[in-house]
Coordinates of C-alpha atoms in Angstrom, one line a residue:
M1 CA 69.8 60.2 -96.4
T2 CA 68.7 63.8 -96.3
I3 CA 67.5 63.7 -99.9
S4 CA 65.5 60.5 -99.2
T5 CA 63.9 62.1 -96.1
D6 CA 63.1 65.3 -97.9
S7 CA 61.6 63.3 -100.8
Q8 CA 59.5 61.2 -98.4
T9 CA 58.3 64.4 -96.6
S10 CA 57.4 66.1 -99.9
A11 CA 55.5 63.0 -101.1
A12 CA 53.6 62.8 -97.7
S13 CA 52.8 66.5 -97.9
E14 CA 51.5 66.2 -101.4
A15 CA 49.4 63.2 -100.5
E16 CA 48.0 65.1 -97.5
R17 CA 47.1 68.1 -99.8
R18 CA 45.3 65.8 -102.2
R19 CA 43.4 64.2 -99.3
E20 CA 42.4 67.5 -97.9
A21 CA 41.2 68.7 -101.4
Q22 CA 39.2 65.5 -101.8
V23 CA 37.6 65.9 -98.3
R24 CA 36.7 69.6 -99.2
Q25 CA 35.2 68.5 -102.5
A26 CA 33.3 65.6 -100.9
E27 CA 31.8 67.9 -98.2
E28 CA 30.7 70.4 -100.8
L29 CA 29.0 67.7 -102.8
L30 CA 27.5 65.6 -100.0
F31 CA 26.9 67.7 -96.9
S32 CA 25.4 70.9 -98.2
E33 CA 21.9 69.8 -97.3
T34 CA 22.4 67.9 -94.1
K35 CA 19.2 69.4 -92.6
L36 CA 17.1 67.2 -95.0
S37 CA 15.4 64.1 -93.5
S38 CA 17.0 60.8 -94.0
P39 CA 15.7 57.6 -92.3
A40 CA 19.1 55.8 -93.0
R41 CA 21.0 58.7 -91.5
D42 CA 18.8 58.7 -88.4
L43 CA 19.8 55.1 -87.7
F44 CA 23.4 56.3 -87.0
H45 CA 22.0 58.4 -84.2
G46 CA 20.1 55.4 -82.8
N47 CA 16.8 56.9 -84.0
F48 CA 13.9 55.6 -86.2
S49 CA 12.2 57.8 -88.7
T50 CA 8.6 57.0 -88.0
G51 CA 7.1 59.4 -90.5
L52 CA 9.3 58.2 -93.4
L53 CA 9.2 54.4 -92.9
S54 CA 5.9 53.6 -91.1
T55 CA 3.7 54.3 -94.2
Y56 CA 4.4 51.7 -97.0
P57 CA 4.3 53.4 -100.4
R58 CA 1.4 52.4 -102.7
L59 CA 0.3 53.0 -106.3
T60 CA -3.3 54.2 -106.1
G61 CA -6.0 55.5 -108.3
R62 CA -5.3 56.5 -111.9
E63 CA -1.6 55.8 -111.6
A64 CA -2.2 52.2 -110.4
E65 CA -4.5 51.6 -113.4
Q66 CA -1.9 53.1 -115.8
V67 CA 0.8 50.9 -114.4
D68 CA -1.3 47.8 -114.6
D69 CA -2.1 48.6 -118.3
A70 CA 1.6 49.4 -119.0
L71 CA 2.7 46.1 -117.4
L72 CA 0.1 44.1 -119.4
Q73 CA 1.3 45.6 -122.6
L74 CA 5.0 45.1 -121.7
R75 CA 4.4 41.5 -120.8
N76 CA 2.6 40.8 -124.0
F77 CA 5.3 42.5 -126.0
C78 CA 8.1 40.7 -124.2
D79 CA 6.4 37.3 -124.7
S80 CA 6.3 37.9 -128.4
H81 CA 9.5 39.9 -129.2
L82 CA 12.0 39.7 -126.3
D83 CA 14.4 36.7 -126.6
P84 CA 17.1 37.0 -123.9
D85 CA 19.1 34.0 -125.2
A86 CA 19.2 35.4 -128.7
I87 CA 20.2 38.8 -127.4
D88 CA 23.0 37.2 -125.4
R89 CA 24.1 35.0 -128.2
N90 CA 24.1 37.8 -130.9
A91 CA 25.5 40.4 -128.4
E92 CA 22.9 42.9 -129.6
I93 CA 19.4 44.1 -128.7
P94 CA 17.5 44.2 -132.0
R95 CA 16.4 47.5 -133.2
E96 CA 12.8 46.3 -133.4
V97 CA 12.9 45.6 -129.6
I98 CA 14.2 49.1 -128.9
D99 CA 11.5 50.6 -131.2
G100 CA 8.8 48.5 -129.5
L101 CA 9.9 49.6 -126.1
G102 CA 9.8 53.2 -127.3
Q103 CA 6.3 52.8 -128.7
L104 CA 5.1 51.3 -125.3
G105 CA 6.5 54.4 -123.6
V106 CA 9.1 52.5 -121.6
L107 CA 11.9 54.7 -122.8
G108 CA 10.2 57.9 -121.5
M109 CA 8.2 56.6 -118.5
T110 CA 9.0 59.4 -116.0
A111 CA 9.3 62.3 -118.5
P112 CA 6.5 64.9 -118.3
V113 CA 3.4 64.2 -120.4
A114 CA 3.8 67.7 -122.0
L115 CA 7.2 66.5 -123.4
G116 CA 5.8 63.2 -124.7
G117 CA 6.5 61.0 -121.6
R118 CA 4.2 59.0 -119.5
G119 CA 4.7 61.1 -116.3
F120 CA 5.2 58.0 -114.1
S121 CA 6.5 58.3 -110.6
Q122 CA 9.7 56.5 -109.6
L123 CA 7.7 53.9 -107.8
A124 CA 5.7 53.2 -110.9
Y125 CA 8.8 53.1 -113.1
C126 CA 10.4 50.6 -110.8
R127 CA 7.5 48.3 -111.4
V128 CA 8.2 48.4 -115.1
L129 CA 12.0 47.9 -114.6
E130 CA 11.3 44.9 -112.3
E131 CA 9.4 43.2 -115.1
L132 CA 12.3 43.8 -117.5
G133 CA 14.9 42.7 -114.9
A134 CA 12.9 39.4 -114.4
R135 CA 13.4 38.6 -118.1
C136 CA 16.6 40.1 -119.6
S137 CA 19.4 41.9 -117.8
S138 CA 20.8 43.3 -121.0
T139 CA 17.5 44.9 -121.9
S140 CA 16.9 46.2 -118.4
I141 CA 20.4 47.8 -118.2
F142 CA 20.0 49.3 -121.7
V143 CA 16.8 51.0 -120.5
N144 CA 18.3 52.0 -117.2
A145 CA 21.3 53.6 -119.0
H146 CA 19.1 55.4 -121.4
H147 CA 16.4 56.6 -119.0
S148 CA 17.6 56.5 -115.4
I149 CA 21.0 58.1 -115.9
G150 CA 21.3 59.2 -119.6
M151 CA 18.0 61.1 -120.1
R152 CA 17.5 61.7 -116.4
S153 CA 20.4 64.2 -116.3
L154 CA 18.6 66.3 -118.9
L155 CA 15.3 66.0 -117.1
L156 CA 16.8 67.2 -113.8
F157 CA 19.4 69.8 -114.9
G158 CA 18.6 70.8 -118.5
T159 CA 17.5 74.2 -119.5
D160 CA 14.1 74.7 -121.1
E161 CA 15.9 75.1 -124.5
Q162 CA 17.9 71.9 -124.0
K163 CA 14.8 70.0 -123.0
R164 CA 12.9 71.2 -126.0
R165 CA 15.7 70.3 -128.3
W166 CA 16.4 66.7 -127.2
L167 CA 13.7 65.3 -124.9
P168 CA 11.0 64.7 -127.6
G169 CA 13.2 62.3 -129.5
L170 CA 14.5 60.6 -126.3
V171 CA 11.2 59.9 -124.7
T172 CA 10.0 58.0 -127.7
G173 CA 13.2 56.0 -128.3
G174 CA 13.7 57.7 -131.7
K175 CA 16.9 59.0 -130.1
L176 CA 19.0 57.2 -127.4
A177 CA 20.9 58.6 -124.4
A178 CA 24.1 57.6 -122.6
F179 CA 26.1 58.8 -119.6
A180 CA 29.8 59.1 -120.1
L181 CA 31.8 59.3 -116.8
T182 CA 34.1 56.3 -116.6
E183 CA 37.7 56.6 -117.7
Q184 CA 40.9 54.6 -117.2
N185 CA 41.5 56.3 -113.9
A186 CA 38.0 57.5 -113.1
G187 CA 35.2 55.1 -112.2
S188 CA 34.1 54.9 -108.6
D189 CA 36.7 57.7 -108.1
A190 CA 34.5 60.1 -110.1
A191 CA 36.5 63.1 -109.1
N192 CA 39.6 61.8 -110.9
V193 CA 38.2 62.6 -114.4
Q194 CA 41.0 63.5 -116.8
T195 CA 39.0 64.5 -119.9
T196 CA 39.5 68.2 -120.2
A197 CA 37.3 71.0 -121.6
E198 CA 39.1 74.2 -122.3
P199 CA 37.0 77.3 -122.9
T200 CA 37.5 79.4 -126.1
S201 CA 37.0 83.1 -126.7
D202 CA 34.1 82.4 -129.1
G203 CA 31.8 80.6 -126.6
H204 CA 32.9 77.0 -127.0
F205 CA 34.8 74.3 -125.1
I206 CA 37.4 72.1 -126.6
L207 CA 37.1 68.5 -125.2
N208 CA 40.0 66.1 -125.2
G209 CA 40.1 62.7 -123.5
E210 CA 38.7 59.2 -123.6
K211 CA 35.9 57.3 -121.9
R212 CA 35.4 53.6 -121.6
Y213 CA 32.7 51.1 -120.5
I214 CA 30.0 53.5 -121.6
T215 CA 26.6 51.7 -122.0
N216 CA 24.9 52.8 -125.2
G217 CA 28.0 54.8 -126.0
A218 CA 28.2 53.9 -129.7
I219 CA 24.4 53.9 -130.4
A220 CA 23.5 57.1 -128.4
D221 CA 22.4 60.3 -130.1
V222 CA 22.9 62.4 -127.0
L223 CA 25.6 61.8 -124.3
T224 CA 26.1 63.5 -121.0
V225 CA 29.9 63.7 -120.8
M226 CA 31.9 64.7 -117.7
A227 CA 35.0 66.8 -118.3
R228 CA 37.4 68.9 -116.2
T229 CA 37.1 72.6 -116.7
P230 CA 39.3 75.4 -115.3
N231 CA 37.9 77.5 -112.5
P232 CA 36.9 80.8 -114.1
S233 CA 37.0 82.7 -110.7
G234 CA 40.5 81.8 -109.7
N235 CA 39.2 81.1 -106.2
G236 CA 39.2 77.6 -104.7
P237 CA 40.4 74.5 -106.7
D238 CA 42.1 75.1 -110.0
S239 CA 39.5 73.0 -111.9
G240 CA 36.1 71.3 -111.4
I241 CA 34.0 68.7 -113.3
T242 CA 31.4 70.0 -115.7
A243 CA 28.7 68.1 -117.5
F244 CA 28.3 68.6 -121.2
L245 CA 25.6 67.4 -123.7
V246 CA 27.4 65.9 -126.7
T247 CA 26.2 64.5 -130.0
P248 CA 28.2 62.0 -132.1
D249 CA 28.0 64.3 -135.2
M250 CA 30.4 66.8 -133.5
P251 CA 33.8 66.8 -135.3
G252 CA 36.3 65.1 -133.0
F253 CA 33.9 62.5 -131.6
Q254 CA 35.3 59.0 -132.1
V255 CA 34.0 55.6 -131.4
V256 CA 37.2 53.7 -130.6
E257 CA 35.4 50.4 -129.9
P258 CA 31.6 50.2 -130.4
R259 CA 30.9 46.9 -128.6
M260 CA 33.5 45.8 -126.1
E261 CA 33.4 42.1 -125.7
K262 CA 32.5 41.1 -122.2
L263 CA 31.4 38.3 -119.8
G264 CA 27.8 39.2 -119.3
I265 CA 25.0 41.6 -120.3
R266 CA 26.4 41.0 -123.8
G267 CA 23.4 42.6 -125.5
T268 CA 24.3 46.1 -124.2
A269 CA 26.5 48.2 -126.5
T270 CA 29.3 49.0 -124.2
A271 CA 31.7 51.4 -125.9
K272 CA 35.1 53.0 -125.7
L273 CA 35.0 56.7 -126.9
A274 CA 37.5 59.4 -127.6
F275 CA 37.2 63.2 -128.0
R276 CA 39.9 64.9 -130.1
D277 CA 39.8 68.7 -130.1
M278 CA 36.0 68.4 -130.2
R279 CA 34.2 71.8 -130.1
V280 CA 31.2 71.9 -127.9
P281 CA 29.0 75.1 -127.6
A282 CA 28.7 76.6 -124.2
A283 CA 25.0 76.3 -124.6
N284 CA 25.5 72.5 -124.2
V285 CA 26.8 72.8 -120.6
L286 CA 24.4 70.8 -118.4
G287 CA 23.8 72.3 -115.0
P288 CA 26.2 74.8 -113.4
R289 CA 29.8 74.9 -114.6
G290 CA 32.1 73.1 -112.2
K291 CA 29.2 71.2 -110.6
G292 CA 29.3 68.1 -112.8
L293 CA 29.9 65.7 -110.0
K294 CA 26.7 67.0 -108.3
V295 CA 24.9 66.2 -111.6
A296 CA 26.5 62.7 -111.6
L297 CA 25.8 61.8 -108.0
T298 CA 22.2 63.1 -108.3
V299 CA 21.5 61.1 -111.4
L300 CA 23.1 57.9 -109.9
D301 CA 20.6 58.1 -107.1
F302 CA 17.9 57.4 -109.6
G303 CA 19.9 54.7 -111.4
R304 CA 20.6 52.9 -108.1
T305 CA 16.9 52.8 -107.3
T306 CA 16.0 51.1 -110.6
F307 CA 19.0 48.8 -110.0
G308 CA 17.1 47.6 -107.0
A309 CA 14.0 47.0 -109.1
C310 CA 15.9 45.0 -111.7
C311 CA 17.5 42.9 -109.0
T312 CA 14.1 42.2 -107.5
G313 CA 12.8 41.0 -110.9
A314 CA 15.8 38.7 -111.4
A315 CA 15.5 37.4 -107.8
K316 CA 11.8 36.6 -108.4
T317 CA 12.8 34.7 -111.6
C318 CA 15.4 32.7 -109.6
L319 CA 12.9 31.9 -106.9
K320 CA 10.4 30.5 -109.5
L321 CA 13.0 28.5 -111.2
A322 CA 14.4 27.1 -107.9
T323 CA 11.0 26.2 -106.6
A324 CA 9.9 24.4 -109.8
H325 CA 13.1 22.4 -109.9
A326 CA 13.0 21.5 -106.2
R327 CA 9.4 20.2 -106.6
N328 CA 10.1 18.2 -109.8
R329 CA 13.6 16.9 -109.5
I330 CA 13.7 13.5 -107.8
Q331 CA 16.9 12.3 -106.1
F332 CA 17.3 9.3 -103.8
G333 CA 13.6 8.6 -104.1
Q334 CA 12.3 12.0 -103.0
P335 CA 12.0 15.6 -104.4
L336 CA 14.9 17.9 -103.9
G337 CA 12.7 20.2 -101.9
D338 CA 12.5 17.6 -99.1
F339 CA 16.2 18.0 -98.3
E340 CA 17.0 20.5 -95.6
L341 CA 20.0 22.0 -97.3
V342 CA 17.9 22.7 -100.4
Q343 CA 15.2 24.1 -98.1
H344 CA 17.7 26.4 -96.5
K345 CA 18.5 27.9 -99.9
L346 CA 14.9 28.2 -100.9
A347 CA 13.8 29.8 -97.6
R348 CA 16.7 32.3 -97.7
M349 CA 16.0 33.1 -101.3
A350 CA 12.4 33.9 -100.5
A351 CA 13.3 36.0 -97.4
W352 CA 15.8 38.1 -99.3
T353 CA 13.5 38.5 -102.3
Y354 CA 10.7 39.7 -100.0
A355 CA 13.0 42.3 -98.4
M356 CA 14.6 43.4 -101.7
E357 CA 11.1 44.3 -103.1
A358 CA 10.3 46.1 -99.8
M359 CA 13.5 48.1 -99.9
T360 CA 13.0 49.1 -103.5
T361 CA 9.5 50.2 -102.8
I362 CA 10.5 52.3 -99.8
V363 CA 13.4 53.9 -101.5
A364 CA 11.4 54.7 -104.7
G365 CA 8.8 56.3 -102.4
L366 CA 11.4 58.4 -100.8
V367 CA 12.7 59.5 -104.2
D368 CA 9.1 60.5 -105.2
R369 CA 8.6 62.5 -102.0
G370 CA 11.9 64.2 -102.5
T371 CA 11.1 64.9 -106.1
N372 CA 7.8 66.5 -105.0
S373 CA 9.7 69.0 -102.9
E374 CA 9.6 67.3 -99.5
A375 CA 12.7 67.9 -97.5
I376 CA 14.2 64.4 -97.9
D377 CA 17.7 63.3 -98.7
Y378 CA 17.7 59.8 -100.1
M379 CA 21.4 59.5 -101.0
L380 CA 22.3 57.0 -98.3
E381 CA 19.2 55.0 -98.9
T382 CA 19.8 54.5 -102.7
A383 CA 23.4 53.5 -101.9
M384 CA 22.2 51.0 -99.4
L385 CA 19.6 49.5 -101.8
K386 CA 22.2 49.2 -104.5
V387 CA 24.8 47.4 -102.3
W388 CA 22.4 45.2 -100.4
S389 CA 20.3 44.1 -103.4
T390 CA 23.2 43.3 -105.7
E391 CA 25.1 41.3 -103.0
R392 CA 21.9 39.3 -102.2
L393 CA 21.1 38.7 -105.8
W394 CA 24.6 37.3 -106.5
T395 CA 24.1 34.7 -103.7
I396 CA 20.5 34.0 -104.9
V397 CA 21.7 33.2 -108.5
N398 CA 24.5 31.0 -107.1
D399 CA 22.0 29.2 -104.9
V400 CA 19.5 28.4 -107.7
F401 CA 22.5 27.4 -109.8
Q402 CA 23.5 24.9 -107.2
I403 CA 20.0 23.6 -106.8
Y404 CA 20.0 22.8 -110.6
G405 CA 23.4 21.2 -110.4
G406 CA 25.1 20.3 -113.6
A407 CA 22.1 21.2 -115.7
A408 CA 22.6 24.9 -114.8
Y409 CA 26.0 24.9 -116.5
F410 CA 24.7 24.3 -120.0
T411 CA 23.3 27.0 -122.4
D412 CA 19.9 25.4 -122.7
C413 CA 19.2 26.6 -119.2
P414 CA 19.0 30.4 -118.5
L415 CA 21.0 30.2 -115.3
E416 CA 24.5 30.3 -116.9
R417 CA 23.4 33.5 -118.6
M418 CA 21.9 34.9 -115.5
L419 CA 25.1 34.1 -113.5
R420 CA 27.2 36.0 -116.1
D421 CA 24.8 38.9 -116.2
A422 CA 24.5 39.3 -112.4
R423 CA 28.2 39.8 -111.8
I424 CA 28.3 43.3 -113.1
N425 CA 25.8 44.5 -110.6
Q426 CA 28.3 44.7 -107.8
I427 CA 30.6 46.9 -109.9
G428 CA 28.3 49.1 -112.0
E429 CA 27.1 52.6 -110.8
G430 CA 29.6 52.5 -107.9
A431 CA 31.7 49.5 -106.8
N432 CA 30.1 48.0 -103.7
E433 CA 33.3 48.4 -101.7
V434 CA 33.4 52.1 -102.4
L435 CA 29.7 52.5 -101.6
T436 CA 30.1 50.5 -98.4
S437 CA 32.7 53.0 -97.1
F438 CA 30.6 55.8 -98.4
I439 CA 27.6 54.6 -96.4
A440 CA 29.6 54.3 -93.2
L441 CA 31.4 57.6 -93.5
V442 CA 28.4 59.7 -94.6
G443 CA 26.3 58.1 -91.9
M444 CA 28.9 58.7 -89.2
R445 CA 29.6 62.3 -90.1
E446 CA 27.0 64.0 -88.0
P447 CA 27.7 61.9 -84.8
G448 CA 31.4 62.5 -85.5
E449 CA 30.9 66.3 -85.7
Q450 CA 29.0 66.2 -82.4
L451 CA 31.8 64.3 -80.7
R452 CA 34.4 66.7 -82.2
S453 CA 32.6 69.6 -80.6
V454 CA 32.7 67.8 -77.3
W455 CA 36.4 67.1 -77.7
Q456 CA 37.1 70.7 -78.4
A457 CA 35.0 71.7 -75.4
L458 CA 37.1 69.5 -73.1
H459 CA 40.1 71.6 -74.1
R460 CA 38.4 74.9 -73.3
P461 CA 36.3 74.0 -70.2
L462 CA 35.0 77.5 -69.5
S463 CA 33.6 78.4 -72.9
G464 CA 32.7 74.8 -73.6
L465 CA 30.7 74.2 -70.4
G466 CA 27.4 74.4 -72.2
T467 CA 28.4 71.9 -74.8
L468 CA 29.7 69.4 -72.2
S469 CA 26.6 69.8 -70.1
R470 CA 24.2 69.2 -73.1
F471 CA 26.3 66.2 -74.2
T472 CA 26.3 64.6 -70.8
G473 CA 22.5 65.0 -70.4
H474 CA 22.0 63.6 -73.9
E475 CA 24.3 60.6 -73.3
I476 CA 22.5 59.7 -70.0
A477 CA 19.1 59.9 -71.7
R478 CA 20.0 57.9 -74.8
R479 CA 21.2 55.0 -72.7
F480 CA 17.7 54.6 -71.2
D481 CA 15.7 55.7 -74.3
W482 CA 14.8 53.2 -77.0
P483 CA 13.4 54.5 -80.4
S484 CA 9.7 53.9 -81.0
V485 CA 9.1 51.5 -83.9
P486 CA 5.3 51.7 -84.3
V487 CA 3.3 48.9 -86.1
Q488 CA -0.5 48.6 -86.6
S489 CA -0.6 44.8 -86.3
P490 CA -0.1 43.5 -82.7
T491 CA 1.4 40.3 -84.1
L492 CA 4.4 42.4 -85.2
T493 CA 5.0 44.0 -81.9
P494 CA 7.8 41.6 -80.9
C495 CA 9.6 42.2 -84.2
A496 CA 9.2 46.0 -83.7
R497 CA 10.7 45.8 -80.2
Q498 CA 13.6 43.7 -81.5
L499 CA 14.3 46.3 -84.2
S500 CA 14.1 49.1 -81.7
D501 CA 16.7 47.3 -79.5
L502 CA 19.0 46.8 -82.4
I503 CA 18.8 50.4 -83.6
H504 CA 19.5 51.5 -80.0
R505 CA 22.6 49.2 -79.8
F506 CA 23.8 50.4 -83.3
G507 CA 23.7 54.1 -82.3
L508 CA 25.8 53.3 -79.2
A509 CA 28.2 51.2 -81.3
V510 CA 28.7 54.0 -83.8
E511 CA 29.5 56.4 -81.0
H512 CA 31.9 53.9 -79.4
A513 CA 33.7 53.3 -82.8
L514 CA 34.1 57.1 -83.3
I515 CA 35.6 57.5 -79.9
E516 CA 37.9 54.6 -80.2
H517 CA 39.3 55.3 -83.7
R518 CA 38.7 59.1 -84.0
E519 CA 40.1 60.5 -87.3
P520 CA 41.9 57.2 -88.4
I521 CA 38.4 55.7 -88.8
L522 CA 38.6 57.4 -92.3
E523 CA 41.1 54.7 -93.2
R524 CA 39.7 51.8 -91.2
Q525 CA 37.6 50.2 -94.0
L526 CA 37.1 46.9 -92.1
V527 CA 35.4 48.9 -89.3
Q528 CA 33.5 50.9 -91.9
A529 CA 32.2 47.7 -93.5
R530 CA 30.8 46.3 -90.3
I531 CA 29.1 49.6 -89.5
A532 CA 27.7 49.8 -93.0
D533 CA 26.5 46.2 -93.0
A534 CA 24.7 46.7 -89.7
A535 CA 23.1 49.9 -91.0
M536 CA 22.0 48.3 -94.3
E537 CA 20.4 45.3 -92.4
L538 CA 18.6 47.7 -90.1
F539 CA 17.2 49.7 -93.0
A540 CA 16.3 46.4 -94.8
S541 CA 14.5 45.2 -91.7
A542 CA 12.6 48.4 -91.3
C543 CA 11.4 48.2 -94.9
A544 CA 10.4 44.5 -94.6
L545 CA 8.6 45.3 -91.3
S546 CA 6.7 48.2 -93.0
R547 CA 5.7 46.0 -95.9
R548 CA 4.5 43.2 -93.7
D549 CA 2.5 45.6 -91.5
A550 CA 0.8 47.0 -94.6
E551 CA 0.0 43.4 -95.8
L552 CA -1.6 42.5 -92.5
S553 CA -3.6 45.7 -92.5
D554 CA -4.9 44.8 -96.0
N555 CA -5.8 41.3 -94.8
A556 CA -7.7 42.8 -91.9
A557 CA -9.6 45.1 -94.3
D558 CA -10.4 42.1 -96.5
D559 CA -11.8 40.2 -93.5
A560 CA -13.9 43.1 -92.6
G561 CA -15.2 43.3 -96.2
R562 CA -16.1 39.7 -96.3
S563 CA -18.0 40.1 -93.0
R564 CA -19.9 43.1 -94.4
N565 CA -20.7 41.0 -97.5
G566 CA -22.1 38.1 -95.5
N567 CA -19.0 36.0 -95.8
G568 CA -19.1 36.3 -99.6
A569 CA -16.6 38.0 -101.9
S570 CA -14.2 40.3 -100.3
A571 CA -14.5 44.1 -100.7
S572 CA -11.0 44.0 -102.1
S573 CA -9.5 41.3 -104.3
Q574 CA -7.6 38.3 -102.8
D575 CA -4.3 37.0 -104.2
P576 CA -5.3 33.7 -105.8
S577 CA -1.7 32.4 -105.7
G578 CA -1.8 32.3 -101.9
S579 CA 1.4 34.4 -101.8
D580 CA 0.5 35.7 -98.3
D581 CA 1.3 32.3 -96.9
W582 CA 4.9 32.4 -98.0
H583 CA 5.1 36.2 -97.5
A584 CA 4.3 35.7 -93.8
S585 CA 7.0 33.0 -93.4
A586 CA 9.5 34.8 -95.5
S587 CA 9.1 38.1 -93.7
T588 CA 9.4 36.5 -90.3
L589 CA 12.5 34.6 -91.4
F590 CA 14.1 37.7 -92.9
L591 CA 13.7 39.7 -89.7
K592 CA 15.4 36.9 -87.8
L593 CA 18.2 36.5 -90.3
S594 CA 18.8 40.2 -90.5
A595 CA 18.8 40.7 -86.7
R596 CA 21.4 38.0 -86.4
R597 CA 23.5 39.6 -89.0
V598 CA 23.3 43.0 -87.2
Q599 CA 24.4 41.4 -84.0
R600 CA 27.3 39.6 -85.7
S601 CA 28.5 42.9 -87.3
L602 CA 28.3 44.7 -83.9
N603 CA 30.1 41.9 -82.1
D604 CA 32.8 41.9 -84.8
L605 CA 33.6 45.6 -84.0
R606 CA 35.0 44.3 -80.7
N607 CA 36.2 40.8 -81.6
N608 CA 38.0 40.6 -85.0
D609 CA 41.1 39.7 -86.8
D610 CA 41.8 43.1 -88.4
S611 CA 45.5 43.3 -87.3
A612 CA 46.2 39.9 -88.7
I613 CA 44.4 40.7 -92.0
R614 CA 46.4 43.9 -92.5
E615 CA 49.7 42.2 -91.6
T616 CA 49.1 39.2 -93.9
A617 CA 48.0 41.5 -96.8
K618 CA 51.1 43.6 -96.3
R619 CA 53.4 40.5 -96.4
V620 CA 51.6 39.1 -99.5
L621 CA 51.9 42.4 -101.3
N622 CA 55.6 42.6 -100.5
G623 CA 56.4 38.9 -101.0
V624 CA 54.2 37.3 -103.7
E625 CA 55.7 37.6 -107.2

């Protein structure tokens, strides 16, 4: 009995040590720059970031013209050369397609012009990825893996020598890039990388380990590889993760499986790799030694933004397919679009697509402002965009599939391919469950720290009197103070007031959850999910409201232009498709749907079946063979 108890105690102590180490590592990675502005983080305080969300990002001037030209060239190229069905059927993107994308500049869009790139902003690049996402998921993910995470790590963290050596070939597509993080026991748990890199006395590292599910892994000329390196100082953790630039010509580099067979995005070359005593020069270390996870997390912010763009493109394709079929398919003597259950799917599809584009635009704008040295932290926003857009796209694809009925199930319709392709989105670049907890815990950290200081002050009333006094005054004020959500269009004032009320309620709900659960909230993922869902919906609503306000301002400017021109042509071009009609309805519907979802999430914090869920799951795990 004693042995068993000692063993259990030892195991518990070891688990606690591992958890403390993970917490320290996470805080070092995620919270070193908490002074930076973040509109998503402000929501957890019950605040609204007027300066970061009230101005909807635009492409203007020369860049807008360049993007229009690039999109026209890309569309013409895709119409002539990109065959998504053939790519899916043959499980390969033809080399002529890759070369063509390279010649168009797609594979080096955001690289500096001086290094052969196009110098596009993240917002401009998202427009390009949206076009590819609307056509072929395999191709868009290939480009994303090469540019947004593979080459981007070199752009952000490479030395001048590393950039001169590799970037010229990468920006033209003459060379391809990949990002090798995932292993058998390291995916969303990025800190659990087991590949090792031991330093030698002659200035090299010896890499040993395996990687799997690496997009472009077998066709890449340059790979960013994450490996565990010993701590040279002897202080702190025994080892850390370091990023290395690796080329396949290095002895010991092995392609175990060049194209792993898979359900969807079959055109991408997803590989399994191995490193056997592979010597890598110290000059190939990318970024600071031991800071590889910082490299990975930073790069993934860019990849998650373009994820949103690709999902937006796919959602627009679904909306077009669904609308055309609902108009033309006659059942029971009338078009499918006349039936309310089909209308429900179409309307929700339009509302979500509208918001998805708005979120992508806002987040890309934040990334651009942060890249231009503004004090902005967009880590939470990119995670929100990735989770929200991939979850909504999955439902959108299912809805259009259902509208088409049995016809969607056959390979002469693109929907069966789109269904298979869309499923990876909720897993890749961070599983949505992991990111959901991440959103909640990172967002709640600052309110939690404030409550911790109050709790400590309660146990030392003399020295903590100032803290208690400030907290009491703040709490009284916040219960009667709603955040300002300014809009230019008076017609949107009711929507802005509703959003303000929901943000106010959310801030109070976050505080209540922290007080109720305290430290165990770190394990209460069902609570975390409701808080994260509410936060994502609030952010999505703010983005949609910002977009609609900008559209109405444009319409007002157009009306003024027509008036100045004697009711003739507008001073600015009108959309001949009449999209503003459905934009108006879709934005209004989205804000209603989103508000209802926020309210449901907040209500479920108080009224839920969490205990029954945990008990049932425990019995299933123990009883089902």
